Amino acid sequence: MRFTPASIALAIVLTTVSSVGLSQKPDSQISPQSVEWQKAGEAARKAGNLDGATDALESALAIDPRNRAAYVALAEVARAQGLQGKAIRLYKEALLLDPTDVVALAGQGEAMVEKGAIARAKDVLAQAQALCKSECAPVGRLAAAIQKGPPAVAMTDKTVVPAPKAAPTQTP
């Protein structure tokens, strides 16, 4: 009688843990529908349809949030749209799924350079170089981007802004 509450609690815990293990798919099995949406999104990006690419890639991630390649492709679309902060976050999501993904790591570093965070990009470059023992194209692109530096910001509108009118002051 004294062990009944403890045994019931243990049975509930074991039932919950075992049912969670049975319902999960291995990471290597990504939904084929997700892969199809990912390919459609990459095709739309190559065609220049960034909004369509975003929609298709987000659909791929809604179907299977373990699709690391869709995160990387969506981050590239965000970079093309000038949304480097969003791209950095998406690359981080891909790296949470596979911390050894050199393409995602280098892309994150390039987005950091575009945003102006050179010191953080150098840290990412060191991580990517540690992962890629031989010559890797993504690591080379990141090193070149760091060497080049952040893009110059140019003013697009050359109209002169008039100075604010001074309000007449009264002397007491």
CSV table of C-alpha atoms in Angstrom, one decimal:
chain,number,residue,atom,x,y,z
A,1,MET,CA,0.0,0.0,0.0
A,2,ARG,CA,2.8,2.4,0.8
A,3,PHE,CA,4.3,2.0,-2.7
A,4,THR,CA,1.1,2.4,-4.7
A,5,PRO,CA,1.4,6.1,-5.4
A,6,ALA,CA,5.1,5.8,-6.3
A,7,SER,CA,4.5,2.9,-8.6
A,8,ILE,CA,1.6,4.7,-10.4
A,9,ALA,CA,3.8,7.8,-10.9
A,10,LEU,CA,6.7,5.7,-12.2
A,11,ALA,CA,4.3,3.9,-14.6
A,12,ILE,CA,3.0,7.3,-15.9
A,13,VAL,CA,6.6,8.5,-16.5
A,14,LEU,CA,7.6,5.4,-18.3
A,15,THR,CA,4.5,5.4,-20.5
A,16,THR,CA,5.1,9.0,-21.5
A,17,VAL,CA,8.8,8.6,-22.2
A,18,SER,CA,8.3,5.5,-24.3
A,19,SER,CA,5.5,7.0,-26.3
A,20,VAL,CA,7.6,10.1,-27.2
A,21,GLY,CA,10.4,7.8,-28.5
A,22,LEU,CA,8.1,5.9,-30.8
A,23,SER,CA,6.5,9.0,-32.4
A,24,GLN,CA,9.7,10.7,-33.5
A,25,LYS,CA,11.3,10.1,-36.9
A,26,PRO,CA,15.0,9.8,-37.4
A,27,ASP,CA,16.7,13.0,-38.5
A,28,SER,CA,17.8,11.5,-41.8
A,29,GLN,CA,14.2,11.1,-42.9
A,30,ILE,CA,12.9,14.4,-44.1
A,31,SER,CA,9.4,14.6,-45.6
A,32,PRO,CA,9.4,14.3,-49.4
A,33,GLN,CA,6.8,17.0,-49.6
A,34,SER,CA,9.1,19.3,-47.7
A,35,VAL,CA,11.9,18.6,-50.1
A,36,GLU,CA,9.6,19.3,-53.1
A,37,TRP,CA,8.7,22.7,-51.6
A,38,GLN,CA,12.3,23.4,-50.9
A,39,LYS,CA,13.2,22.7,-54.6
A,40,ALA,CA,10.4,24.9,-55.7
A,41,GLY,CA,11.6,27.7,-53.5
A,42,GLU,CA,15.2,27.4,-54.8
A,43,ALA,CA,13.9,27.5,-58.3
A,44,ALA,CA,11.8,30.6,-57.6
A,45,ARG,CA,14.9,32.3,-56.0
A,46,LYS,CA,17.0,31.5,-59.1
A,47,ALA,CA,14.2,33.0,-61.2
A,48,GLY,CA,14.3,36.2,-59.2
A,49,ASN,CA,10.9,35.7,-57.5
A,50,LEU,CA,12.0,36.3,-53.9
A,51,ASP,CA,8.5,36.5,-52.5
A,52,GLY,CA,7.5,33.2,-54.1
A,53,ALA,CA,10.7,31.6,-52.9
A,54,THR,CA,10.0,32.8,-49.3
A,55,ASP,CA,6.5,31.3,-49.5
A,56,ALA,CA,7.7,27.9,-50.8
A,57,LEU,CA,10.5,27.6,-48.4
A,58,GLU,CA,8.3,28.6,-45.4
A,59,SER,CA,5.9,25.9,-46.6
A,60,ALA,CA,8.8,23.4,-46.7
A,61,LEU,CA,9.6,24.3,-43.1
A,62,ALA,CA,6.0,24.1,-42.0
A,63,ILE,CA,5.8,20.5,-43.3
A,64,ASP,CA,9.1,19.4,-41.8
A,65,PRO,CA,11.0,21.8,-39.5
A,66,ARG,CA,14.0,19.5,-39.6
A,67,ASN,CA,14.8,20.4,-43.2
A,68,ARG,CA,18.1,22.2,-42.7
A,69,ALA,CA,18.6,22.9,-46.4
A,70,ALA,CA,15.3,24.9,-46.4
A,71,TYR,CA,16.6,27.0,-43.6
A,72,VAL,CA,19.8,27.7,-45.5
A,73,ALA,CA,17.9,28.5,-48.7
A,74,LEU,CA,15.5,30.8,-46.8
A,75,ALA,CA,18.5,32.6,-45.2
A,76,GLU,CA,19.9,33.2,-48.7
A,77,VAL,CA,16.6,34.7,-49.8
A,78,ALA,CA,16.6,36.9,-46.7
A,79,ARG,CA,20.1,38.1,-47.6
A,80,ALA,CA,19.1,38.9,-51.1
A,81,GLN,CA,16.2,41.0,-49.7
A,82,GLY,CA,18.7,42.9,-47.5
A,83,LEU,CA,17.4,41.3,-44.3
A,84,GLN,CA,20.8,40.2,-42.8
A,85,GLY,CA,19.4,39.9,-39.2
A,86,LYS,CA,16.7,37.5,-40.3
A,87,ALA,CA,19.3,35.6,-42.4
A,88,ILE,CA,21.6,35.3,-39.3
A,89,ARG,CA,18.7,33.9,-37.3
A,90,LEU,CA,17.8,31.4,-40.0
A,91,TYR,CA,21.4,30.2,-40.3
A,92,LYS,CA,21.4,29.7,-36.6
A,93,GLU,CA,18.3,27.5,-36.9
A,94,ALA,CA,20.1,25.4,-39.5
A,95,LEU,CA,23.2,25.2,-37.2
A,96,LEU,CA,21.0,24.0,-34.3
A,97,LEU,CA,20.0,21.0,-36.5
A,98,ASP,CA,23.7,20.3,-37.5
A,99,PRO,CA,26.4,22.4,-35.9
A,100,THR,CA,29.0,21.0,-38.4
A,101,ASP,CA,27.2,22.5,-41.5
A,102,VAL,CA,30.0,24.6,-43.0
A,103,VAL,CA,27.7,26.2,-45.6
A,104,ALA,CA,25.4,27.5,-42.9
A,105,LEU,CA,28.3,28.7,-40.8
A,106,ALA,CA,29.9,30.5,-43.7
A,107,GLY,CA,26.6,32.0,-44.8
A,108,GLN,CA,26.0,33.3,-41.3
A,109,GLY,CA,29.5,34.9,-41.3
A,110,GLU,CA,28.9,36.5,-44.6
A,111,ALA,CA,25.5,37.9,-43.3
A,112,MET,CA,27.4,39.3,-40.3
A,113,VAL,CA,29.9,41.0,-42.6
A,114,GLU,CA,27.1,42.6,-44.6
A,115,LYS,CA,25.6,43.8,-41.3
A,116,GLY,CA,28.9,45.2,-40.2
A,117,ALA,CA,29.8,42.7,-37.4
A,118,ILE,CA,33.3,42.0,-38.5
A,119,ALA,CA,34.6,40.7,-35.2
A,120,ARG,CA,31.8,38.2,-34.9
A,121,ALA,CA,32.3,37.2,-38.5
A,122,LYS,CA,36.0,36.5,-37.7
A,123,ASP,CA,34.9,34.2,-34.9
A,124,VAL,CA,32.6,32.3,-37.2
A,125,LEU,CA,35.5,32.1,-39.8
A,126,ALA,CA,37.7,30.5,-37.1
A,127,GLN,CA,34.9,27.9,-36.3
A,128,ALA,CA,34.4,27.2,-40.0
A,129,GLN,CA,38.1,26.7,-40.6
A,130,ALA,CA,38.3,24.3,-37.7
A,131,LEU,CA,35.4,22.2,-39.2
A,132,CYS,CA,36.8,22.3,-42.7
A,133,LYS,CA,40.3,20.8,-42.6
A,134,SER,CA,41.0,21.1,-46.3
A,135,GLU,CA,40.2,24.0,-48.7
A,136,CYS,CA,36.4,24.7,-48.7
A,137,ALA,CA,34.7,27.1,-51.0
A,138,PRO,CA,32.3,28.5,-48.4
A,139,VAL,CA,35.2,29.2,-46.0
A,140,GLY,CA,37.1,30.9,-48.8
A,141,ARG,CA,34.1,33.2,-49.7
A,142,LEU,CA,33.7,34.1,-46.0
A,143,ALA,CA,37.4,35.0,-45.7
A,144,ALA,CA,37.2,37.1,-48.9
A,145,ALA,CA,34.1,38.9,-47.6
A,146,ILE,CA,35.8,39.7,-44.3
A,147,GLN,CA,38.9,40.9,-46.2
A,148,LYS,CA,36.7,43.2,-48.3
A,149,GLY,CA,34.7,44.5,-45.4
A,150,PRO,CA,31.1,45.6,-45.0
A,151,PRO,CA,29.4,47.2,-48.0
A,152,ALA,CA,29.5,51.0,-48.1
A,153,VAL,CA,26.2,52.7,-47.3
A,154,ALA,CA,25.2,55.3,-49.9
A,155,MET,CA,22.6,57.9,-49.6
A,156,THR,CA,19.9,57.4,-52.2
A,157,ASP,CA,18.2,60.8,-51.9
A,158,LYS,CA,20.3,63.9,-52.4
A,159,THR,CA,17.7,66.4,-51.6
A,160,VAL,CA,18.6,68.9,-48.9
A,161,VAL,CA,16.5,68.8,-45.8
A,162,PRO,CA,15.7,72.4,-44.7
A,163,ALA,CA,16.7,73.4,-41.2
A,164,PRO,CA,13.8,73.6,-38.8
A,165,LYS,CA,12.4,77.1,-38.3
A,166,ALA,CA,13.3,78.6,-35.0
A,167,ALA,CA,10.3,79.7,-32.9
A,168,PRO,CA,10.5,83.3,-31.9
A,169,THR,CA,11.7,83.6,-28.3
A,170,GLN,CA,10.3,86.1,-25.9
A,171,THR,CA,12.6,87.7,-23.4
A,172,PRO,CA,11.1,88.2,-19.9
